[in-house]
CSV table of N, CA and C in Angstrom, one decimal:
chain,number,residue,atom,x,y,z
A,1207,UNK,N,140.5,26.8,-134.3
A,1207,UNK,CA,139.8,25.9,-134.6
A,1207,UNK,C,139.9,25.4,-136.7
A,1208,UNK,N,140.2,24.3,-136.8
A,1208,UNK,CA,140.6,23.6,-138.3
A,1208,UNK,C,139.3,24.4,-139.3
A,1209,UNK,N,139.9,24.4,-140.1
A,1209,UNK,CA,138.6,24.4,-141.3
A,1209,UNK,C,139.1,23.4,-141.6
A,1210,UNK,N,137.8,23.2,-142.1
A,1210,UNK,CA,137.5,21.6,-143.2
A,1210,UNK,C,137.4,21.4,-144.5
A,1211,UNK,N,137.3,20.4,-145.0
A,1211,UNK,CA,137.3,20.4,-146.8
A,1211,UNK,C,137.1,21.5,-147.5
A,1212,UNK,N,135.4,22.3,-147.2
A,1212,UNK,CA,135.0,22.7,-147.4
A,1212,UNK,C,134.7,24.2,-147.2
A,1213,UNK,N,136.7,24.5,-146.4
A,1213,UNK,CA,136.2,26.3,-145.9
A,1213,UNK,C,135.9,26.5,-145.2
A,1214,UNK,N,134.3,25.5,-144.4
A,1214,UNK,CA,134.1,26.1,-142.9
A,1214,UNK,C,134.6,25.5,-141.5
A,1215,UNK,N,134.2,26.3,-140.3
A,1215,UNK,CA,135.1,26.1,-139.3
A,1215,UNK,C,135.0,25.0,-139.1
A,1216,UNK,N,135.6,24.1,-138.4
A,1216,UNK,CA,135.2,23.0,-136.7
A,1216,UNK,C,134.7,23.5,-136.4
A,1217,UNK,N,134.0,22.7,-135.4
A,1217,UNK,CA,133.0,23.1,-134.4
A,1217,UNK,C,133.3,21.0,-133.4
A,1218,UNK,N,133.3,21.4,-132.4
A,1218,UNK,CA,133.2,20.6,-131.8
A,1218,UNK,C,131.7,19.8,-130.9
A,1219,UNK,N,131.1,18.8,-130.5
A,1219,UNK,CA,129.9,19.0,-130.1
A,1219,UNK,C,130.5,18.0,-129.0
A,1220,UNK,N,130.4,18.3,-128.0
A,1220,UNK,CA,130.1,17.0,-127.3
A,1220,UNK,C,128.8,17.2,-126.1
A,1221,UNK,N,128.7,15.4,-126.3
A,1221,UNK,CA,127.4,15.4,-125.5
A,1221,UNK,C,127.5,14.3,-124.5
A,1222,UNK,N,126.5,14.1,-124.4
A,1222,UNK,CA,126.0,12.9,-122.8
A,1222,UNK,C,126.0,11.4,-123.9
A,1223,UNK,N,127.5,10.9,-123.5
A,1223,UNK,CA,127.3,9.2,-124.4
A,1223,UNK,C,126.5,8.1,-123.8
A,1224,UNK,N,126.3,8.7,-122.2
A,1224,UNK,CA,125.3,7.0,-122.5
A,1224,UNK,C,124.0,7.3,-122.4
A,1225,UNK,N,123.4,8.6,-122.8
A,1225,UNK,CA,122.1,8.9,-122.9
A,1225,UNK,C,121.7,8.4,-124.2
A,1226,UNK,N,120.7,7.6,-124.9
A,1226,UNK,CA,119.9,7.2,-126.1
A,1226,UNK,C,120.0,8.1,-127.0
A,1227,UNK,N,118.9,9.4,-126.7
A,1227,UNK,CA,118.6,9.9,-127.2
A,1227,UNK,C,119.7,10.7,-128.0
A,1228,UNK,N,120.6,11.1,-127.5
A,1228,UNK,CA,121.9,12.1,-127.7
A,1228,UNK,C,122.5,11.3,-128.8
A,1229,UNK,N,123.0,10.0,-128.4
A,1229,UNK,CA,123.5,8.8,-129.1
A,1229,UNK,C,122.9,9.4,-130.8
A,1230,UNK,N,121.4,9.0,-130.5
A,1230,UNK,CA,120.7,9.2,-131.9
A,1230,UNK,C,121.0,10.2,-132.1
A,1231,UNK,N,121.4,11.2,-131.9
A,1231,UNK,CA,121.4,12.8,-132.8
A,1231,UNK,C,122.2,13.3,-132.6
A,1232,UNK,N,123.9,12.7,-132.7
A,1232,UNK,CA,124.8,12.4,-132.8
A,1232,UNK,C,124.6,11.7,-134.4
A,1233,UNK,N,123.5,10.4,-134.4
A,1233,UNK,CA,124.2,10.1,-135.7
A,1233,UNK,C,123.3,10.8,-136.3
A,1234,UNK,N,122.0,11.3,-136.5
A,1234,UNK,CA,121.4,12.0,-137.0
A,1234,UNK,C,122.3,13.4,-137.5
A,1235,UNK,N,123.3,13.8,-136.7
A,1235,UNK,CA,124.2,15.0,-136.9
A,1235,UNK,C,125.1,14.0,-138.2
A,1236,UNK,N,126.1,13.6,-137.7
A,1236,UNK,CA,127.0,12.8,-138.3
A,1236,UNK,C,126.1,12.8,-140.5
A,1237,UNK,N,125.0,12.4,-140.0
A,1237,UNK,CA,124.5,12.0,-141.6
A,1237,UNK,C,124.1,12.9,-142.4
A,1238,UNK,N,123.9,14.0,-142.0
A,1238,UNK,CA,123.6,15.2,-142.3
A,1238,UNK,C,124.7,16.6,-142.3
A,1239,UNK,N,125.5,16.4,-142.1
A,1239,UNK,CA,126.6,16.8,-141.7
A,1239,UNK,C,127.6,16.3,-143.4
A,1240,UNK,N,127.4,16.9,-143.9
A,1240,UNK,CA,128.0,16.3,-145.4
A,1240,UNK,C,128.9,16.9,-145.4
A,1241,UNK,N,129.4,18.1,-144.9
A,1241,UNK,CA,130.7,19.4,-145.2
A,1241,UNK,C,131.7,18.4,-144.2
A,1242,UNK,N,131.2,17.7,-142.8
A,1242,UNK,CA,131.9,17.5,-142.1
A,1242,UNK,C,132.8,18.7,-141.3
A,1243,UNK,N,131.6,19.2,-140.7
A,1243,UNK,CA,132.3,20.9,-139.9
A,1243,UNK,C,132.3,20.2,-138.8
A,1244,UNK,N,131.6,19.3,-137.7
A,1244,UNK,CA,131.6,18.3,-136.8
A,1244,UNK,C,132.6,17.6,-136.2
A,1245,UNK,N,133.3,17.8,-135.5
A,1245,UNK,CA,133.6,17.2,-134.6
A,1245,UNK,C,132.9,16.6,-133.5
A,1246,UNK,N,133.6,15.2,-132.5
A,1246,UNK,CA,132.6,14.7,-131.1
A,1246,UNK,C,133.2,14.5,-130.4
A,1247,UNK,N,133.2,14.2,-128.7
A,1247,UNK,CA,133.8,13.8,-128.0
A,1247,UNK,C,132.3,13.5,-127.2
A,1248,UNK,N,132.6,12.8,-126.0
A,1248,UNK,CA,131.0,12.6,-125.3
A,1248,UNK,C,132.0,13.4,-123.8
A,1249,UNK,N,130.8,14.0,-123.4
A,1249,UNK,CA,131.5,14.6,-122.4
A,1249,UNK,C,131.8,13.4,-120.7
A,1250,UNK,N,131.9,12.1,-121.1
A,1250,UNK,CA,132.2,11.7,-120.1
A,1250,UNK,C,133.9,10.7,-120.4
A,1251,UNK,N,134.6,11.8,-121.9
A,1251,UNK,CA,135.5,11.0,-122.0
A,1251,UNK,C,136.3,12.2,-121.8
A,1252,UNK,N,137.9,12.2,-121.2
A,1252,UNK,CA,138.8,12.8,-120.3
A,1252,UNK,C,139.1,13.9,-121.6
A,1253,UNK,N,138.7,13.8,-122.9
A,1253,UNK,CA,138.9,14.5,-124.2
A,1253,UNK,C,137.5,16.0,-123.7
A,1254,UNK,N,136.5,14.9,-123.0
A,1254,UNK,CA,135.0,15.8,-123.2
A,1254,UNK,C,135.2,16.6,-121.9
A,1255,UNK,N,136.1,16.4,-120.9
A,1255,UNK,CA,136.0,16.5,-119.6
A,1255,UNK,C,136.9,17.7,-119.8
A,1256,UNK,N,138.4,18.0,-120.4
A,1256,UNK,CA,139.4,18.7,-121.1
A,1256,UNK,C,138.8,19.8,-121.3
A,1257,UNK,N,138.1,19.7,-122.5
A,1257,UNK,CA,137.3,20.5,-123.0
A,1257,UNK,C,136.3,21.6,-122.3
A,1258,UNK,N,135.4,21.0,-121.3
A,1258,UNK,CA,134.9,22.0,-120.5
A,1258,UNK,C,135.8,22.5,-119.6
A,1259,UNK,N,137.1,22.3,-119.4
A,1259,UNK,CA,137.7,22.7,-118.6
A,1259,UNK,C,137.7,24.2,-119.2
A,1260,UNK,N,138.8,23.4,-120.4
A,1260,UNK,CA,139.1,24.4,-121.4
A,1260,UNK,C,138.8,25.7,-121.4
A,1261,UNK,N,137.4,25.5,-121.6
A,1261,UNK,CA,136.4,26.5,-121.9
A,1261,UNK,C,135.5,26.7,-121.0
A,1262,UNK,N,135.6,26.4,-119.4
A,1262,UNK,CA,134.7,27.4,-118.6
A,1262,UNK,C,133.6,26.9,-118.6
A,1263,UNK,N,133.1,25.5,-118.8
A,1263,UNK,CA,131.7,24.9,-118.5
A,1263,UNK,C,131.4,24.4,-117.2
A,1264,UNK,N,131.2,24.4,-116.3
A,1264,UNK,CA,130.6,24.3,-115.3
A,1264,UNK,C,130.4,22.2,-115.7
A,1265,UNK,N,131.1,22.0,-114.4
A,1265,UNK,CA,131.2,20.1,-114.6
A,1265,UNK,C,129.1,19.7,-114.4
A,1266,UNK,N,128.8,20.5,-114.2
A,1266,UNK,CA,127.3,20.0,-113.9
A,1266,UNK,C,126.9,19.5,-115.6
A,1267,UNK,N,127.5,20.2,-116.2
A,1267,UNK,CA,127.0,20.5,-117.2
A,1267,UNK,C,126.2,19.1,-117.5
A,1268,UNK,N,125.3,18.3,-118.1
A,1268,UNK,CA,125.3,16.9,-118.6
A,1268,UNK,C,124.3,16.9,-120.1
A,1269,UNK,N,124.3,17.9,-120.9
A,1269,UNK,CA,123.8,17.4,-121.9
A,1269,UNK,C,124.8,18.1,-123.2
A,1270,UNK,N,124.4,18.8,-123.9
A,1270,UNK,CA,124.7,19.2,-125.5
A,1270,UNK,C,126.0,20.4,-124.7
A,1271,UNK,N,127.2,20.3,-125.8
A,1271,UNK,CA,128.1,22.1,-125.7
A,1271,UNK,C,128.5,21.8,-126.9
A,1272,UNK,N,128.2,23.0,-127.5
A,1272,UNK,CA,129.6,22.9,-128.7
A,1272,UNK,C,130.4,24.4,-128.4
A,1273,UNK,N,131.2,23.3,-128.7
A,1273,UNK,CA,132.5,24.3,-128.6
A,1273,UNK,C,132.7,25.1,-130.5
A,1274,UNK,N,132.3,26.7,-130.6
A,1274,UNK,CA,133.3,26.8,-132.1
A,1274,UNK,C,133.8,28.4,-131.9
A,1275,UNK,N,134.7,28.4,-132.9
A,1275,UNK,CA,135.0,30.1,-132.4
A,1275,UNK,C,135.8,30.1,-130.7
A,1276,UNK,N,136.3,28.9,-130.5
A,1276,UNK,CA,136.8,29.0,-128.9
A,1276,UNK,C,135.7,29.2,-128.4
A,1277,UNK,N,134.7,29.3,-127.8
A,1277,UNK,CA,133.8,29.4,-127.1
A,1277,UNK,C,132.4,28.4,-126.8
A,1278,UNK,N,132.0,28.4,-126.1
A,1278,UNK,CA,130.8,27.3,-125.6
A,1278,UNK,C,129.7,27.6,-125.7
A,1279,UNK,N,128.7,26.7,-126.0
A,1279,UNK,CA,127.4,27.6,-126.1
A,1279,UNK,C,126.8,25.9,-125.9
A,1280,UNK,N,125.8,26.4,-125.0
A,1280,UNK,CA,125.0,25.1,-124.4
A,1280,UNK,C,123.5,25.8,-124.5
A,1281,UNK,N,123.2,24.6,-123.7
A,1281,UNK,CA,121.3,24.2,-124.1
A,1281,UNK,C,120.6,24.9,-124.9
A,1282,UNK,N,120.2,26.0,-125.3
A,1282,UNK,CA,119.0,26.2,-126.3
A,1282,UNK,C,120.0,26.4,-127.6
A,1283,UNK,N,121.2,27.2,-127.3
A,1283,UNK,CA,122.0,28.2,-128.4
A,1283,UNK,C,122.8,26.7,-128.8
A,1284,UNK,N,123.0,26.0,-128.3
A,1284,UNK,CA,124.0,25.1,-128.6
A,1284,UNK,C,122.7,24.5,-130.0
A,1285,UNK,N,122.2,24.2,-129.3
A,1285,UNK,CA,121.2,23.0,-130.7
A,1285,UNK,C,121.0,24.2,-131.8
A,1286,UNK,N,120.6,25.1,-131.4
A,1286,UNK,CA,120.3,26.5,-132.9
A,1286,UNK,C,121.5,26.5,-133.3
A,1287,UNK,N,122.6,26.5,-133.1
A,1287,UNK,CA,123.9,27.1,-133.8
A,1287,UNK,C,124.0,25.6,-134.6
A,1288,UNK,N,123.7,24.2,-133.7
A,1288,UNK,CA,124.5,22.6,-135.1
A,1288,UNK,C,123.3,23.2,-135.6
A,1289,UNK,N,121.9,23.3,-135.2
A,1289,UNK,CA,121.0,23.0,-136.7
A,1289,UNK,C,121.3,23.9,-137.8
A,1290,UNK,N,121.7,24.8,-137.4
A,1290,UNK,CA,122.1,26.4,-138.3
A,1290,UNK,C,123.3,26.0,-139.3
A,1291,UNK,N,124.1,25.2,-139.0
A,1291,UNK,CA,125.0,24.4,-139.5
A,1291,UNK,C,125.1,23.1,-140.5
A,1292,UNK,N,123.5,22.8,-140.5
A,1292,UNK,CA,122.9,20.6,-140.9
A,1292,UNK,C,122.8,22.2,-142.0
A,1293,UNK,N,122.1,20.8,-143.2
A,1293,UNK,CA,121.5,20.9,-144.3
A,1293,UNK,C,120.0,21.5,-144.4
A,1294,UNK,N,119.3,22.4,-145.6
A,1294,UNK,CA,118.5,22.1,-145.2
A,1294,UNK,C,117.5,21.2,-145.5
A,1295,UNK,N,116.5,20.6,-145.2
A,1295,UNK,CA,115.8,21.4,-144.2
A,1295,UNK,C,115.8,21.9,-142.4
A,1296,UNK,N,117.0,21.2,-141.9
A,1296,UNK,CA,117.3,20.8,-140.9
A,1296,UNK,C,117.8,22.7,-140.3
A,1297,UNK,N,118.1,23.5,-141.4
A,1297,UNK,CA,119.3,24.9,-140.8
A,1297,UNK,C,118.5,25.3,-139.8
A,1298,UNK,N,116.6,25.0,-140.8
A,1298,UNK,CA,115.2,26.2,-140.5
A,1298,UNK,C,115.1,26.1,-138.9
A,1299,UNK,N,116.0,25.2,-138.0
A,1299,UNK,CA,116.0,25.5,-136.5
A,1299,UNK,C,116.5,26.3,-135.8
A,1300,UNK,N,117.2,27.6,-137.5
A,1300,UNK,CA,117.9,28.7,-136.3
A,1300,UNK,C,116.7,29.5,-135.7
A,1301,UNK,N,115.5,29.6,-136.8
A,1301,UNK,CA,114.3,30.3,-136.2
A,1301,UNK,C,113.9,30.4,-135.5
A,1302,UNK,N,114.1,29.0,-134.0
A,1302,UNK,CA,114.3,29.2,-133.1
A,1302,UNK,C,114.7,30.5,-132.2
A,1303,UNK,N,116.1,31.0,-132.6
A,1303,UNK,CA,116.3,32.5,-132.1
A,1303,UNK,C,114.9,33.6,-131.4
A,1304,UNK,N,114.0,33.5,-132.0
A,1304,UNK,CA,112.7,34.5,-132.1
A,1304,UNK,C,112.3,34.3,-130.7
A,1305,UNK,N,112.7,33.2,-130.1
A,1305,UNK,CA,112.1,33.0,-128.9
A,1305,UNK,C,113.2,33.2,-128.0
A,1306,UNK,N,112.8,33.7,-126.7
A,1306,UNK,CA,113.9,34.4,-125.5
A,1306,UNK,C,114.2,33.6,-125.2
A,1307,UNK,N,115.7,33.6,-124.7
A,1307,UNK,CA,116.3,32.4,-124.5
A,1307,UNK,C,116.0,31.8,-123.3
A,1308,UNK,N,115.5,32.7,-122.4
A,1308,UNK,CA,115.0,32.3,-121.2
A,1308,UNK,C,114.2,30.8,-121.2
A,1309,UNK,N,113.0,30.9,-122.5
A,1309,UNK,CA,112.2,30.0,-122.5
A,1309,UNK,C,112.5,29.3,-123.2
A,1310,UNK,N,113.5,29.7,-124.5
A,1310,UNK,CA,113.7,27.7,-125.3
A,1310,UNK,C,115.0,26.9,-123.8
A,1311,UNK,N,115.7,27.5,-123.4
A,1311,UNK,CA,116.3,27.4,-122.1
A,1311,UNK,C,115.3,26.3,-121.5
A,1312,UNK,N,114.4,27.0,-120.8
A,1312,UNK,CA,113.1,25.9,-119.9
A,1312,UNK,C,113.0,24.9,-120.7
A,1313,UNK,N,112.4,25.2,-121.7
A,1313,UNK,CA,112.3,24.0,-122.4
A,1313,UNK,C,113.1,23.6,-122.4
A,1314,UNK,N,114.6,23.0,-122.6
A,1314,UNK,CA,115.5,22.7,-122.8
A,1314,UNK,C,115.9,21.4,-122.0
A,1315,UNK,N,115.7,22.1,-120.7
A,1315,UNK,CA,115.9,21.5,-120.0
A,1315,UNK,C,114.9,20.9,-119.3
A,1316,UNK,N,113.9,21.1,-119.4
A,1316,UNK,CA,112.8,19.9,-119.0
A,1316,UNK,C,113.4,18.6,-119.3
A,1317,UNK,N,113.2,18.9,-121.1
A,1317,UNK,CA,113.4,18.0,-122.1
A,1317,UNK,C,114.6,16.8,-121.4
A,1318,UNK,N,115.6,17.7,-121.2
A,1318,UNK,CA,117.0,17.2,-120.5
A,1318,UNK,C,116.5,16.0,-119.5
A,1319,UNK,N,116.0,16.8,-118.4
A,1319,UNK,CA,115.8,16.6,-117.5
A,1319,UNK,C,115.2,15.3,-117.1
A,1320,UNK,N,114.1,14.9,-118.5
A,1320,UNK,CA,113.4,13.6,-119.1
A,1320,UNK,C,113.9,12.6,-120.0
A,1321,UNK,N,114.7,13.4,-120.5
A,1321,UNK,CA,115.8,12.4,-121.6
A,1321,UNK,C,115.8,10.8,-121.2
A,1322,UNK,N,116.0,10.5,-119.9
A,1322,UNK,CA,117.2,9.4,-119.7
A,1322,UNK,C,115.7,8.0,-119.4
A,1323,UNK,N,114.5,8.7,-118.5
A,1323,UNK,CA,113.1,8.2,-118.8
A,1323,UNK,C,112.5,8.0,-120.4
A,1324,UNK,N,112.5,8.8,-120.8
A,1324,UNK,CA,111.8,8.2,-122.2
A,1324,UNK,C,112.8,7.6,-123.3
A,1325,UNK,N,113.7,8.1,-123.3
A,1325,UNK,CA,115.0,7.5,-124.4
A,1325,UNK,C,115.9,6.3,-123.5
A,1326,UNK,N,116.0,6.4,-122.6
A,1326,UNK,CA,116.8,4.7,-121.8
A,1326,UNK,C,118.0,5.7,-121.8
A,1327,UNK,N,119.0,4.9,-121.3
A,1327,UNK,CA,120.6,5.2,-121.5
A,1327,UNK,C,121.7,3.8,-121.0
A,1328,UNK,N,122.6,4.0,-121.6
A,1328,UNK,CA,123.3,3.2,-122.0
A,1328,UNK,C,124.3,2.3,-120.6
A,1329,UNK,N,125.0,1.6,-121.0
A,1329,UNK,CA,125.9,1.4,-119.4
A,1329,UNK,C,127.2,2.1,-119.8
A,1330,UNK,N,127.6,2.3,-121.3
A,1330,UNK,CA,128.8,3.2,-121.7
A,1330,UNK,C,128.8,3.5,-122.8
A,1331,UNK,N,129.7,4.4,-123.4
A,1331,UNK,CA,129.7,4.8,-124.3
A,1331,UNK,C,129.8,3.8,-125.6
A,1332,UNK,N,128.9,4.2,-127.1
A,1332,UNK,CA,129.0,3.3,-128.1
A,1332,UNK,C,129.9,4.0,-128.4
A,1333,UNK,N,130.9,2.8,-129.6
A,1333,UNK,CA,131.8,3.0,-130.6
A,1333,UNK,C,131.9,3.5,-131.3
A,1334,UNK,N,131.9,4.3,-132.1
A,1334,UNK,CA,131.7,4.7,-133.7
A,1334,UNK,C,132.5,3.5,-134.7
A,1335,UNK,N,131.2,3.7,-135.5
A,1335,UNK,CA,132.0,2.6,-136.6
A,1335,UNK,C,132.9,3.1,-137.7
A,1336,UNK,N,134.4,2.6,-138.4
A,1336,UNK,CA,134.7,3.1,-138.7
A,1336,UNK,C,135.1,3.5,-139.8
A,1337,UNK,N,134.1,3.7,-140.5
A,1337,UNK,CA,133.4,5.1,-141.2
A,1337,UNK,C,133.6,6.7,-140.9
A,1338,UNK,N,133.2,6.5,-139.3
A,1338,UNK,CA,133.0,8.2,-138.8
A,1338,UNK,C,133.8,8.3,-137.4
A,1339,UNK,N,135.2,7.0,-137.2
A,1339,UNK,CA,135.9,7.4,-136.2
A,1339,UNK,C,136.5,8.1,-135.8
A,1340,UNK,N,137.3,8.6,-137.5
A,1340,UNK,CA,138.0,10.3,-137.3
A,1340,UNK,C,137.6,11.2,-136.8
A,1341,UNK,N,136.3,11.2,-136.9
A,1341,UNK,CA,135.3,12.4,-136.6
A,1341,UNK,C,134.6,12.4,-135.1
A,1342,UNK,N,136.0,11.4,-134.2
A,1342,UNK,CA,135.2,11.2,-133.0
A,1342,UNK,C,136.8,11.6,-132.1
A,1343,UNK,N,136.8,13.0,-131.2
A,1343,UNK,CA,137.9,12.8,-130.6
A,1343,UNK,C,138.2,12.4,-129.1
A,1344,UNK,N,140.2,11.9,-129.2
A,1344,UNK,CA,140.6,10.8,-128.2
A,1344,UNK,C,140.6,11.1,-127.4
């Protein structure tokens, strides 16, 4: 991974590009990632599929994947690692590590299974604005 302007290691977030909740989450991360350490690609994109294969992540993964330091993190581990790199108070999400992973992942899977029902989905991925387009991998 390359380094951002602030010297922090870059990370890539792969997300479900047709999920409304996921899209809003990406927009939230962009707003609160002041050091611009995160880059993004949808799971449905060619780059997203390539990164999944490259990092040995099963194609069935349909929610969030964080690629950081050459490793892929999924489910609650991805969410915790992402939140820990955002500014306070969002960085407090790392406290969730005290909950056993099995329980965290069970809750994550239950939420992920219902996200389309609760938040809806799009026919296709959103096109990022000019201001943030350079943070999306193509």
